[in-house]
mmCIF file of C-alpha atoms in Angstrom:
data_model
loop_
_atom_site.group_PDB
_atom_site.id
_atom_site.type_symbol
_atom_site.label_atom_id
_atom_site.label_comp_id
_atom_site.label_asym_id
_atom_site.label_seq_id
_atom_site.Cartn_x
_atom_site.Cartn_y
_atom_site.Cartn_z
ATOM 1 C CA MET O 365 67.594 181.454 75.908
ATOM 2 C CA ARG O 366 69.333 182.077 79.207
ATOM 3 C CA LYS O 367 67.802 178.956 80.781
ATOM 4 C CA PHE O 368 68.789 176.853 77.814
ATOM 5 C CA LEU O 369 72.403 177.959 78.088
ATOM 6 C CA LEU O 370 72.550 177.230 81.828
ATOM 7 C CA PHE O 371 71.080 173.745 81.276
ATOM 8 C CA ALA O 372 73.583 172.987 78.526
ATOM 9 C CA ILE O 373 76.476 174.188 80.629
ATOM 10 C CA GLY O 374 75.328 171.936 83.579
ATOM 11 C CA ILE O 375 75.053 168.918 81.306
ATOM 12 C CA GLY O 376 78.545 169.595 79.984
ATOM 13 C CA ILE O 377 80.051 169.907 83.476
ATOM 14 C CA ILE O 378 78.471 166.601 84.603
ATOM 15 C CA ALA O 379 79.658 164.818 81.469
ATOM 16 C CA ALA O 380 83.191 166.160 81.868
ATOM 17 C CA ALA O 381 83.257 165.137 85.542
ATOM 18 C CA SER O 382 82.072 161.606 84.703
ATOM 19 C CA ILE O 383 84.676 161.206 81.956
ATOM 20 C CA GLY O 384 87.421 162.565 84.223
ATOM 21 C CA ALA O 385 86.435 160.239 87.054
ATOM 22 C CA TYR O 386 86.494 157.251 84.688
ATOM 23 C CA PHE O 387 90.018 157.980 83.503
ATOM 24 C CA ILE O 388 91.211 158.651 87.061
ATOM 25 C CA VAL O 389 89.930 155.270 88.236
ATOM 26 C CA LYS O 390 91.321 153.573 85.147
ATOM 27 C CA SER O 391 94.777 155.029 85.655
ATOM 28 C CA ASN O 392 94.884 154.001 89.385
ATOM 29 C CA THR O 393 94.871 150.249 88.652
ATOM 30 C CA ARG O 394 98.110 148.600 89.925
ATOM 31 C CA GLU O 395 99.539 145.235 89.059
ATOM 32 C CA LYS O 396 99.803 142.778 91.991
ATOM 33 C CA PRO O 397 103.518 142.336 92.761
ATOM 34 C CA LYS O 398 104.981 138.847 92.553
ATOM 35 C CA VAL O 399 105.938 137.406 95.955
ATOM 36 C CA ALA O 400 109.618 136.488 96.056
ATOM 37 C CA LYS O 401 110.253 132.981 97.286
ATOM 38 C CA VAL O 402 112.359 133.010 100.506
ATOM 39 C CA ILE O 403 114.955 130.245 100.786
ATOM 40 C CA LYS O 404 116.194 129.690 104.326
ATOM 41 C CA THR O 405 119.859 129.180 105.175
ATOM 42 C CA VAL O 406 120.736 126.070 107.177
ATOM 43 C CA PHE O 407 123.780 124.747 109.026
ATOM 44 C CA VAL O 408 124.702 121.151 108.302
ATOM 45 C CA ASP O 409 127.087 118.407 109.427
ATOM 46 C CA THR O 410 128.291 115.246 107.753
ATOM 47 C CA VAL O 411 127.665 112.063 109.741
ATOM 48 C CA LYS O 412 130.681 110.082 110.921
ATOM 49 C CA ASN O 413 129.579 107.182 113.104
ATOM 50 C CA ALA O 414 131.871 106.387 116.034
ATOM 51 C CA THR O 415 131.903 104.862 119.509
ATOM 52 C CA ILE O 416 130.109 107.273 121.842
ATOM 53 C CA PRO O 417 130.769 107.014 125.594
ATOM 54 C CA ILE O 418 127.656 107.367 127.741
ATOM 55 C CA THR O 419 128.254 109.749 130.632
ATOM 56 C CA ILE O 420 125.674 110.074 133.376
ATOM 57 C CA PRO O 421 125.381 113.577 134.876
ATOM 58 C CA ALA O 422 124.764 113.817 138.605
ATOM 59 C CA ASN O 423 125.412 116.221 141.446
ATOM 60 C CA GLY O 424 125.676 116.278 145.198
ATOM 61 C CA ASN O 425 127.418 117.689 148.249
ATOM 62 C CA LEU O 426 130.716 116.541 149.728
ATOM 63 C CA ILE O 427 130.761 114.820 153.103
ATOM 64 C CA ALA O 428 133.833 113.812 155.077
ATOM 65 C CA LYS O 429 134.554 110.098 154.841
ATOM 66 C CA ASN O 430 135.954 110.013 158.391
ATOM 67 C CA ARG O 431 133.742 111.849 160.863
ATOM 68 C CA LEU O 432 133.608 111.794 164.639
ATOM 69 C CA GLU O 433 130.638 113.120 166.570
ATOM 70 C CA LEU O 434 131.804 113.909 170.082
ATOM 71 C CA TYR O 435 129.470 112.911 172.935
ATOM 72 C CA ALA O 436 130.105 112.843 176.666
ATOM 73 C CA GLU O 437 129.721 109.510 178.450
ATOM 74 C CA VAL O 438 130.606 110.898 181.875
ATOM 75 C CA GLU O 439 129.777 113.934 183.933
ATOM 76 C CA GLY O 440 132.155 116.694 184.956
ATOM 77 C CA VAL O 441 133.541 120.127 184.179
ATOM 78 C CA PHE O 442 135.197 120.717 180.791
ATOM 79 C CA GLU O 443 138.708 121.365 182.004
ATOM 80 C CA ALA O 444 141.112 121.686 179.054
ATOM 81 C CA SER O 445 141.932 120.979 175.399
ATOM 82 C CA GLN O 446 145.135 120.907 173.345
ATOM 83 C CA SER O 447 143.900 124.030 171.508
ATOM 84 C CA ASP O 448 140.892 126.308 171.613
ATOM 85 C CA PHE O 449 137.853 124.074 171.301
ATOM 86 C CA LYS O 450 136.297 126.189 168.523
ATOM 87 C CA ALA O 451 134.984 125.449 165.033
ATOM 88 C CA GLY O 452 137.791 125.574 162.484
ATOM 89 C CA GLN O 453 140.518 124.563 164.948
ATOM 90 C CA PRO O 454 142.830 121.846 163.500
ATOM 91 C CA TYR O 455 144.112 118.941 165.604
ATOM 92 C CA ASN O 456 146.732 116.317 164.870
ATOM 93 C CA LYS O 457 146.260 112.626 165.535
ATOM 94 C CA GLY O 458 146.678 111.860 169.229
ATOM 95 C CA GLN O 459 146.195 115.425 170.455
ATOM 96 C CA LEU O 460 143.808 116.028 173.335
ATOM 97 C CA LEU O 461 140.404 117.208 172.184
ATOM 98 C CA ILE O 462 138.599 117.321 175.537
ATOM 99 C CA ARG O 463 139.591 116.693 179.136
ATOM 100 C CA ILE O 464 136.845 116.534 181.741
ATOM 101 C CA ASN O 465 137.758 116.930 185.405
ATOM 102 C CA SER O 466 138.063 113.423 186.874
ATOM 103 C CA ASN O 467 139.643 114.015 190.301
ATOM 104 C CA GLU O 468 136.774 112.481 192.232
ATOM 105 C CA TYR O 469 136.458 109.460 189.997
ATOM 106 C CA TYR O 470 140.241 108.980 189.910
ATOM 107 C CA ALA O 471 140.236 108.695 193.699
ATOM 108 C CA SER O 472 137.635 105.910 193.554
ATOM 109 C CA VAL O 473 139.752 104.047 190.991
ATOM 110 C CA GLN O 474 142.811 104.287 193.193
ATOM 111 C CA SER O 475 140.785 103.009 196.128
ATOM 112 C CA ALA O 476 139.686 99.978 194.135
ATOM 113 C CA LYS O 477 143.301 99.309 193.081
ATOM 114 C CA SER O 478 144.401 99.465 196.703
ATOM 115 C CA ASP O 479 141.672 96.998 197.722
ATOM 116 C CA LEU O 480 142.832 94.567 195.040
ATOM 117 C CA TYR O 481 146.431 94.895 196.153
ATOM 118 C CA ASN O 482 145.468 94.229 199.783
ATOM 119 C CA LEU O 483 143.351 91.230 198.796
ATOM 120 C CA ILE O 484 146.188 89.591 196.844
ATOM 121 C CA THR O 485 148.621 90.323 199.667
ATOM 122 C CA SER O 486 146.347 88.523 202.148
ATOM 123 C CA LEU O 487 146.485 85.391 199.987
ATOM 124 C CA MET O 488 150.254 85.184 199.798
ATOM 125 C CA PRO O 489 150.872 83.170 203.057
ATOM 126 C CA ASP O 490 148.346 80.503 201.969
ATOM 127 C CA LEU O 491 149.832 80.344 198.509
ATOM 128 C CA ARG O 492 153.350 79.881 199.935
ATOM 129 C CA LEU O 493 152.234 76.954 202.076
ATOM 130 C CA ASP O 494 149.586 75.212 199.947
ATOM 131 C CA TYR O 495 150.499 76.139 196.363
ATOM 132 C CA PRO O 496 154.201 76.948 196.221
ATOM 133 C CA GLU O 497 154.345 76.432 192.448
ATOM 134 C CA ASP O 498 152.101 79.499 191.970
ATOM 135 C CA PHE O 499 153.610 81.633 194.705
ATOM 136 C CA SER O 500 156.512 82.974 192.617
ATOM 137 C CA ALA O 501 154.253 84.304 189.840
ATOM 138 C CA TRP O 502 151.940 86.076 192.263
ATOM 139 C CA ASN O 503 154.845 87.473 194.241
ATOM 140 C CA THR O 504 156.321 88.970 191.059
ATOM 141 C CA TYR O 505 152.878 90.398 190.226
ATOM 142 C CA LEU O 506 152.756 92.226 193.546
ATOM 143 C CA GLN O 507 156.261 93.562 193.142
ATOM 144 C CA ASP O 508 155.382 95.016 189.712
ATOM 145 C CA TYR O 509 152.038 96.384 190.902
ATOM 146 C CA ASP O 510 151.984 100.163 190.167
ATOM 147 C CA MET O 511 149.142 102.304 191.483
ATOM 148 C CA ASP O 512 149.813 104.987 188.864
ATOM 149 C CA LYS O 513 149.533 102.641 185.892
ATOM 150 C CA SER O 514 146.809 100.440 184.503
ATOM 151 C CA ILE O 515 146.815 97.089 186.270
ATOM 152 C CA ALA O 516 148.312 94.130 184.440
ATOM 153 C CA ASP O 517 146.509 90.853 183.771
ATOM 154 C CA LEU O 518 146.456 88.367 186.638
ATOM 155 C CA PRO O 519 148.957 85.495 186.552
ATOM 156 C CA LYS O 520 147.758 82.144 185.219
ATOM 157 C CA SER O 521 147.570 79.469 187.873
ATOM 158 C CA LYS O 522 149.267 76.158 187.101
ATOM 159 C CA ASN O 523 147.076 74.253 189.539
ATOM 160 C CA ASN O 524 143.287 74.118 189.213
ATOM 161 C CA LYS O 525 142.945 73.946 192.979
ATOM 162 C CA ALA O 526 144.988 77.124 193.314
ATOM 163 C CA ASN O 527 142.766 78.752 190.727
ATOM 164 C CA TYR O 528 139.646 77.742 192.661
ATOM 165 C CA PHE O 529 141.175 79.067 195.834
ATOM 166 C CA ILE O 530 142.048 82.443 194.300
ATOM 167 C CA THR O 531 138.664 82.786 192.587
ATOM 168 C CA GLY O 532 136.842 81.862 195.799
ATOM 169 C CA ARG O 533 138.555 84.703 197.613
ATOM 170 C CA GLY O 534 137.128 87.186 195.074
ATOM 171 C CA VAL O 535 140.387 88.195 193.398
ATOM 172 C CA HIS O 536 139.022 87.940 189.850
ATOM 173 C CA SER O 537 135.890 89.908 190.744
ATOM 174 C CA ALA O 538 137.985 92.669 192.303
ATOM 175 C CA PHE O 539 140.320 92.665 189.269
ATOM 176 C CA TYR O 540 137.519 93.118 186.711
ATOM 177 C CA ASN O 541 135.911 95.761 188.887
ATOM 178 C CA VAL O 542 139.144 97.762 188.712
ATOM 179 C CA LYS O 543 139.340 97.191 184.938
ATOM 180 C CA ASN O 544 135.794 98.509 184.570
ATOM 181 C CA LEU O 545 136.639 101.614 186.585
ATOM 182 C CA GLU O 546 139.767 102.220 184.507
ATOM 183 C CA GLN O 547 137.783 101.974 181.291
ATOM 184 C CA ARG O 548 135.316 104.538 182.524
ATOM 185 C CA LEU O 549 138.147 106.779 183.732
ATOM 186 C CA SER O 550 139.541 106.836 180.188
ATOM 187 C CA LYS O 551 136.271 108.385 178.972
ATOM 188 C CA TYR O 552 137.137 111.612 180.784
ATOM 189 C CA ARG O 553 139.646 112.299 178.015
ATOM 190 C CA ILE O 554 138.954 112.297 174.263
ATOM 191 C CA TYR O 555 141.859 112.256 171.806
ATOM 192 C CA ALA O 556 141.865 112.966 168.060
ATOM 193 C CA PRO O 557 141.805 109.616 166.203
ATOM 194 C CA PHE O 558 143.171 111.210 163.000
ATOM 195 C CA ASP O 559 144.440 114.517 161.629
ATOM 196 C CA GLY O 560 141.507 116.788 161.046
ATOM 197 C CA ILE O 561 139.579 119.881 161.957
ATOM 198 C CA LEU O 562 136.854 120.675 164.450
ATOM 199 C CA THR O 563 133.749 121.715 162.519
ATOM 200 C CA GLU O 564 131.528 122.275 165.523
ATOM 201 C CA GLY O 565 132.285 123.119 169.139
ATOM 202 C CA LEU O 566 129.286 123.199 171.469
ATOM 203 C CA VAL O 567 130.922 123.603 174.880
ATOM 204 C CA ASN O 568 133.368 126.032 176.425
ATOM 205 C CA LYS O 569 136.041 125.508 179.048
ATOM 206 C CA GLY O 570 134.494 125.531 182.508
ATOM 207 C CA SER O 571 131.117 124.276 181.288
ATOM 208 C CA LEU O 572 129.435 121.414 183.120
ATOM 209 C CA VAL O 573 129.227 118.383 180.844
ATOM 210 C CA ARG O 574 126.509 115.773 181.324
ATOM 211 C CA PRO O 575 126.337 112.183 180.011
ATOM 212 C CA GLY O 576 124.844 112.019 176.526
ATOM 213 C CA GLN O 577 125.545 115.673 175.779
ATOM 214 C CA LYS O 578 126.898 116.442 172.314
ATOM 215 C CA LEU O 579 130.220 118.254 172.479
ATOM 216 C CA GLY O 580 131.012 118.863 168.808
ATOM 217 C CA GLU O 581 132.054 117.307 165.486
ATOM 218 C CA PHE O 582 135.516 116.417 164.216
ATOM 219 C CA ILE O 583 136.239 115.468 160.575
ATOM 220 C CA ASP O 584 139.156 114.255 158.480
ATOM 221 C CA THR O 585 139.868 116.868 155.785
ATOM 222 C CA SER O 586 142.026 114.619 153.603
ATOM 223 C CA VAL O 587 139.330 112.343 152.149
ATOM 224 C CA TYR O 588 135.760 113.161 151.116
ATOM 225 C CA GLU O 589 132.857 111.300 149.571
ATOM 226 C CA LEU O 590 130.234 112.509 147.116
ATOM 227 C CA GLU O 591 126.835 110.842 147.351
ATOM 228 C CA LEU O 592 125.100 110.608 143.954
ATOM 229 C CA ALA O 593 121.677 109.294 142.941
ATOM 230 C CA ILE O 594 121.917 107.397 139.618
ATOM 231 C CA SER O 595 119.073 105.924 137.585
ATOM 232 C CA SER O 596 118.633 102.217 138.247
ATOM 233 C CA THR O 597 118.948 101.617 134.476
ATOM 234 C CA PHE O 598 122.715 102.107 134.763
ATOM 235 C CA SER O 599 123.241 100.472 138.151
ATOM 236 C CA ASP O 600 124.667 97.297 136.609
ATOM 237 C CA LEU O 601 127.097 99.292 134.455
ATOM 238 C CA LEU O 602 128.863 101.126 137.277
ATOM 239 C CA GLN O 603 131.902 99.360 138.668
ATOM 240 C CA ILE O 604 133.811 100.071 141.876
ATOM 241 C CA GLY O 605 137.086 101.797 141.067
ATOM 242 C CA GLU O 606 135.855 103.633 137.958
ATOM 243 C CA ASN O 607 137.100 107.197 137.542
ATOM 244 C CA VAL O 608 134.622 110.056 137.834
ATOM 245 C CA THR O 609 135.164 113.633 136.680
ATOM 246 C CA LEU O 610 133.941 116.222 139.171
ATOM 247 C CA ASN O 611 133.447 119.934 138.473
ATOM 248 C CA THR O 612 132.612 122.959 140.538
ATOM 249 C CA LEU O 613 129.621 125.090 139.569
ATOM 250 C CA ASP O 614 131.783 127.674 137.799
ATOM 251 C CA LYS O 615 133.579 124.908 135.830
ATOM 252 C CA GLN O 616 136.903 126.442 136.877
ATOM 253 C CA THR O 617 138.211 123.503 138.924
ATOM 254 C CA ASP O 618 138.172 119.807 138.043
ATOM 255 C CA TYR O 619 138.710 116.866 140.373
ATOM 256 C CA THR O 620 139.009 113.152 139.681
ATOM 257 C CA GLY O 621 137.295 110.720 142.019
ATOM 258 C CA LYS O 622 136.687 106.979 142.106
ATOM 259 C CA VAL O 623 133.540 104.984 142.752
ATOM 260 C CA SER O 624 134.096 103.531 146.218
ATOM 261 C CA ARG O 625 130.666 102.022 146.986
ATOM 262 C CA VAL O 626 127.399 101.267 145.193
ATOM 263 C CA ASN O 627 124.288 100.743 147.264
ATOM 264 C CA GLY O 628 122.586 97.398 146.648
ATOM 265 C CA ARG O 629 119.092 98.810 147.258
ATOM 266 C CA ILE O 630 116.989 100.840 144.799
ATOM 267 C CA ASP O 631 115.010 103.783 146.135
ATOM 268 C CA GLN O 632 111.392 102.839 145.443
ATOM 269 C CA ALA O 633 110.214 106.444 145.230
ATOM 270 C CA THR O 634 112.805 107.690 142.719
ATOM 271 C CA GLN O 635 114.028 104.397 141.202
ATOM 272 C CA THR O 636 117.612 105.510 141.722
ATOM 273 C CA VAL O 637 120.697 103.869 143.197
ATOM 274 C CA THR O 638 123.044 105.678 145.571
ATOM 275 C CA VAL O 639 126.662 105.765 144.394
ATOM 276 C CA PHE O 640 129.512 107.007 146.594
ATOM 277 C CA VAL O 641 132.514 108.645 144.913
ATOM 278 C CA GLN O 642 135.716 109.090 146.930
ATOM 279 C CA VAL O 643 137.721 112.216 146.114
ATOM 280 C CA THR O 644 140.773 113.997 147.489
ATOM 281 C CA GLY O 645 142.185 117.392 146.617
ATOM 282 C CA ASP O 646 143.175 120.825 147.773
ATOM 283 C CA ASN O 647 140.504 123.383 148.634
ATOM 284 C CA LEU O 648 137.832 120.715 149.112
ATOM 285 C CA LYS O 649 135.481 121.382 151.999
ATOM 286 C CA GLU O 650 132.555 119.529 153.481
ATOM 287 C CA GLY O 651 129.252 120.638 152.009
ATOM 288 C CA MET O 652 130.798 121.791 148.702
ATOM 289 C CA TYR O 653 128.452 121.274 145.732
ATOM 290 C CA LEU O 654 129.983 119.339 142.829
ATOM 291 C CA GLU O 655 128.727 118.087 139.494
ATOM 292 C CA ALA O 656 129.826 114.643 138.337
ATOM 293 C CA GLU O 657 130.007 112.757 135.056
ATOM 294 C CA LEU O 658 130.077 108.984 135.392
ATOM 295 C CA GLU O 659 131.170 106.891 132.411
ATOM 296 C CA ALA O 660 128.548 104.142 132.242
ATOM 297 C CA LYS O 661 129.118 102.393 128.881
ATOM 298 C CA GLU O 662 130.059 102.927 125.220
ATOM 299 C CA ILE O 663 127.675 102.819 122.225
ATOM 300 C CA PRO O 664 129.299 101.681 118.936
ATOM 301 C CA ASP O 665 128.302 103.065 115.510
ATOM 302 C CA ALA O 666 126.383 106.039 116.870
ATOM 303 C CA ILE O 667 126.376 109.838 116.833
ATOM 304 C CA LYS O 668 125.489 112.500 119.378
ATOM 305 C CA ILE O 669 123.235 115.418 118.383
ATOM 306 C CA SER O 670 121.184 118.111 120.073
ATOM 307 C CA ARG O 671 117.781 117.007 121.317
ATOM 308 C CA LYS O 672 116.270 119.965 119.434
ATOM 309 C CA LEU O 673 117.089 118.210 116.133
ATOM 310 C CA LEU O 674 114.959 115.183 117.002
ATOM 311 C CA VAL O 675 111.517 115.113 115.350
ATOM 312 C CA ASP O 676 108.747 113.115 117.053
ATOM 313 C CA GLN O 677 111.393 111.405 119.211
ATOM 314 C CA SER O 678 112.460 109.098 116.350
ATOM 315 C CA GLU O 679 113.287 111.132 113.198
ATOM 316 C CA ILE O 680 115.767 113.768 112.022
ATOM 317 C CA PHE O 681 115.999 116.042 108.978
ATOM 318 C CA VAL O 682 118.588 115.289 106.273
ATOM 319 C CA LEU O 683 119.644 117.309 103.237
ATOM 320 C CA ASN O 684 119.337 115.878 99.704
ATOM 321 C CA ASP O 685 120.349 118.299 96.897
ATOM 322 C CA SER O 686 119.200 121.398 98.838
ATOM 323 C CA VAL O 687 115.890 119.770 99.746
ATOM 324 C CA LEU O 688 115.018 118.653 103.260
ATOM 325 C CA GLY O 689 114.124 115.027 103.809
ATOM 326 C CA ILE O 690 113.568 112.945 106.920
ATOM 327 C CA VAL O 691 114.926 109.608 108.133
ATOM 328 C CA LYS O 692 114.041 107.257 110.985
ATOM 329 C CA VAL O 693 116.614 106.877 113.757
ATOM 330 C CA ASP O 694 117.031 104.782 116.890
ATOM 331 C CA PRO O 695 117.518 106.945 120.019
ATOM 332 C CA VAL O 696 119.750 105.070 122.467
ATOM 333 C CA TYR O 697 120.344 107.511 125.310
ATOM 334 C CA PHE O 698 118.878 110.888 126.263
ATOM 335 C CA SER O 699 120.808 113.463 128.299
ATOM 336 C CA PRO O 700 119.401 116.857 129.356
ATOM 337 C CA ASN O 701 120.640 118.575 126.165
ATOM 338 C CA GLU O 702 121.782 115.831 123.785
ATOM 339 C CA VAL O 703 120.710 112.456 122.440
ATOM 340 C CA VAL O 704 122.745 109.511 121.182
ATOM 341 C CA ILE O 705 121.212 107.928 118.063
ATOM 342 C CA LYS O 706 121.943 104.981 115.771
ATOM 343 C CA GLY O 707 120.776 104.142 112.259
ATOM 344 C CA VAL O 708 122.177 107.100 110.286
ATOM 345 C CA PRO O 709 124.573 106.031 107.478
ATOM 346 C CA ASP O 710 128.012 107.601 107.215
ATOM 347 C CA ASN O 711 128.373 110.705 105.007
ATOM 348 C CA THR O 712 124.702 111.591 105.418
ATOM 349 C CA ILE O 713 124.250 115.369 105.589
ATOM 350 C CA ILE O 714 122.076 116.355 108.546
ATOM 351 C CA LEU O 715 121.069 119.665 110.103
ATOM 352 C CA SER O 716 123.346 120.855 112.884
ATOM 353 C CA LYS O 717 120.924 123.570 114.010
ATOM 354 C CA SER O 718 117.158 123.385 114.047
ATOM 355 C CA ILE O 719 115.148 125.769 111.823
ATOM 356 C CA PRO O 720 111.582 126.905 112.614
ATOM 357 C CA GLY O 721 108.859 125.628 110.319
ATOM 358 C CA ALA O 722 110.972 122.966 108.633
ATOM 359 C CA TYR O 723 109.097 120.381 106.572
ATOM 360 C CA VAL O 724 109.841 117.566 104.148
ATOM 361 C CA GLY O 725 110.553 118.947 100.672
ATOM 362 C CA MET O 726 111.540 122.405 101.899
ATOM 363 C CA LEU O 727 114.087 124.163 99.643
ATOM 364 C CA VAL O 728 117.087 125.486 101.584
ATOM 365 C CA LYS O 729 120.603 126.729 101.041
ATOM 366 C CA VAL O 730 123.649 125.662 103.032
ATOM 367 C CA ASN O 731 125.620 128.198 105.006
ATOM 368 C CA ASP O 732 129.130 128.725 103.630
ATOM 369 C CA PRO O 733 131.711 128.891 106.457
ATOM 370 C CA SER O 734 133.772 131.319 104.341
ATOM 371 C CA GLY O 735 131.136 133.991 104.768
ATOM 372 C CA GLY O 736 128.521 133.414 102.065
ATOM 373 C CA THR O 737 125.908 130.825 101.181
ATOM 374 C CA SER O 738 125.871 128.243 98.472
ATOM 375 C CA THR O 739 123.262 128.611 95.726
ATOM 376 C CA ALA O 740 120.327 126.302 96.089
ATOM 377 C CA LYS O 741 119.491 124.102 93.229
ATOM 378 C CA GLN O 742 116.016 124.902 91.840
ATOM 379 C CA THR O 743 113.875 121.821 92.090
ATOM 380 C CA ASP O 744 110.212 121.287 91.260
ATOM 381 C CA LEU O 745 108.578 120.641 94.618
#
């Protein structure tokens, strides 16, 4: 009897456990939640076709338009200058940049002048007797002869025979020899050809200067040029005299320049043309980096959009009743960040900002500038 009761109790416990497990599993069944459809918010613009100016971005460094590299043509000791011959020293036009000691050479020039004077003097008795018509001119020349000044041109002979006589005595040879010496004497002094500043000084006072030695650099600080490399596609559109907007890197200062020269040769490696822009202004310095925008041409009936909005280089998304569509466009000009396109009718609503994962037929809602979003119209896709 005891065994029977234990068996019955075991069967009852197993049955109760099975029934309990069944109901537990049955009650744990959950309904699969419905996935809410997400509608993205987009920013749009309405197309208004207009004339779009094409500006070509470029950059470069300023260089002085007027530059003088100072080289020595004679030998001697650097004796003096109008101011300290140091980088950054300004000079006015006509001021002495460099004076090289020329005492020895000056003595040889004076000797040559004296020889010429003596030679002409020795001819005067013959001229008085044989060519009296030329005597007066040569006599006046001798009276005005100044050893401390550059010699004047020789008188013109009225008689060919007198001219032959004077030439045969070596007067013309001696005259041009003196002229040559005077020209070389002038190279011992270098004067500023324009107002400017010394950007490089390579010698000091008392230094020995040798022929061919570079002494420094002198530039005009009033006019600069910016050398730009422009694509050859626009070379025929750039005209001399066109205005160019120039900006510093921080965009804080603007300058206006003009195209002064356009190179007639295309760089074969880069297929670019060199354009020179002349610019003046305060605070400009040689070597300054500037960015330029050159106005090349104007495109009628076009719009400018971000390059990110272009799909496959020839399509853009449009909005039709809260549904995205796509239209073909004609890209005219690409800049680093924007593209000019044609072929979009006026009043067409296009995206102003790209959205990830956009596709044709996508349901969207338009951002409301007042702070909310407009309700999208439910459409069977």
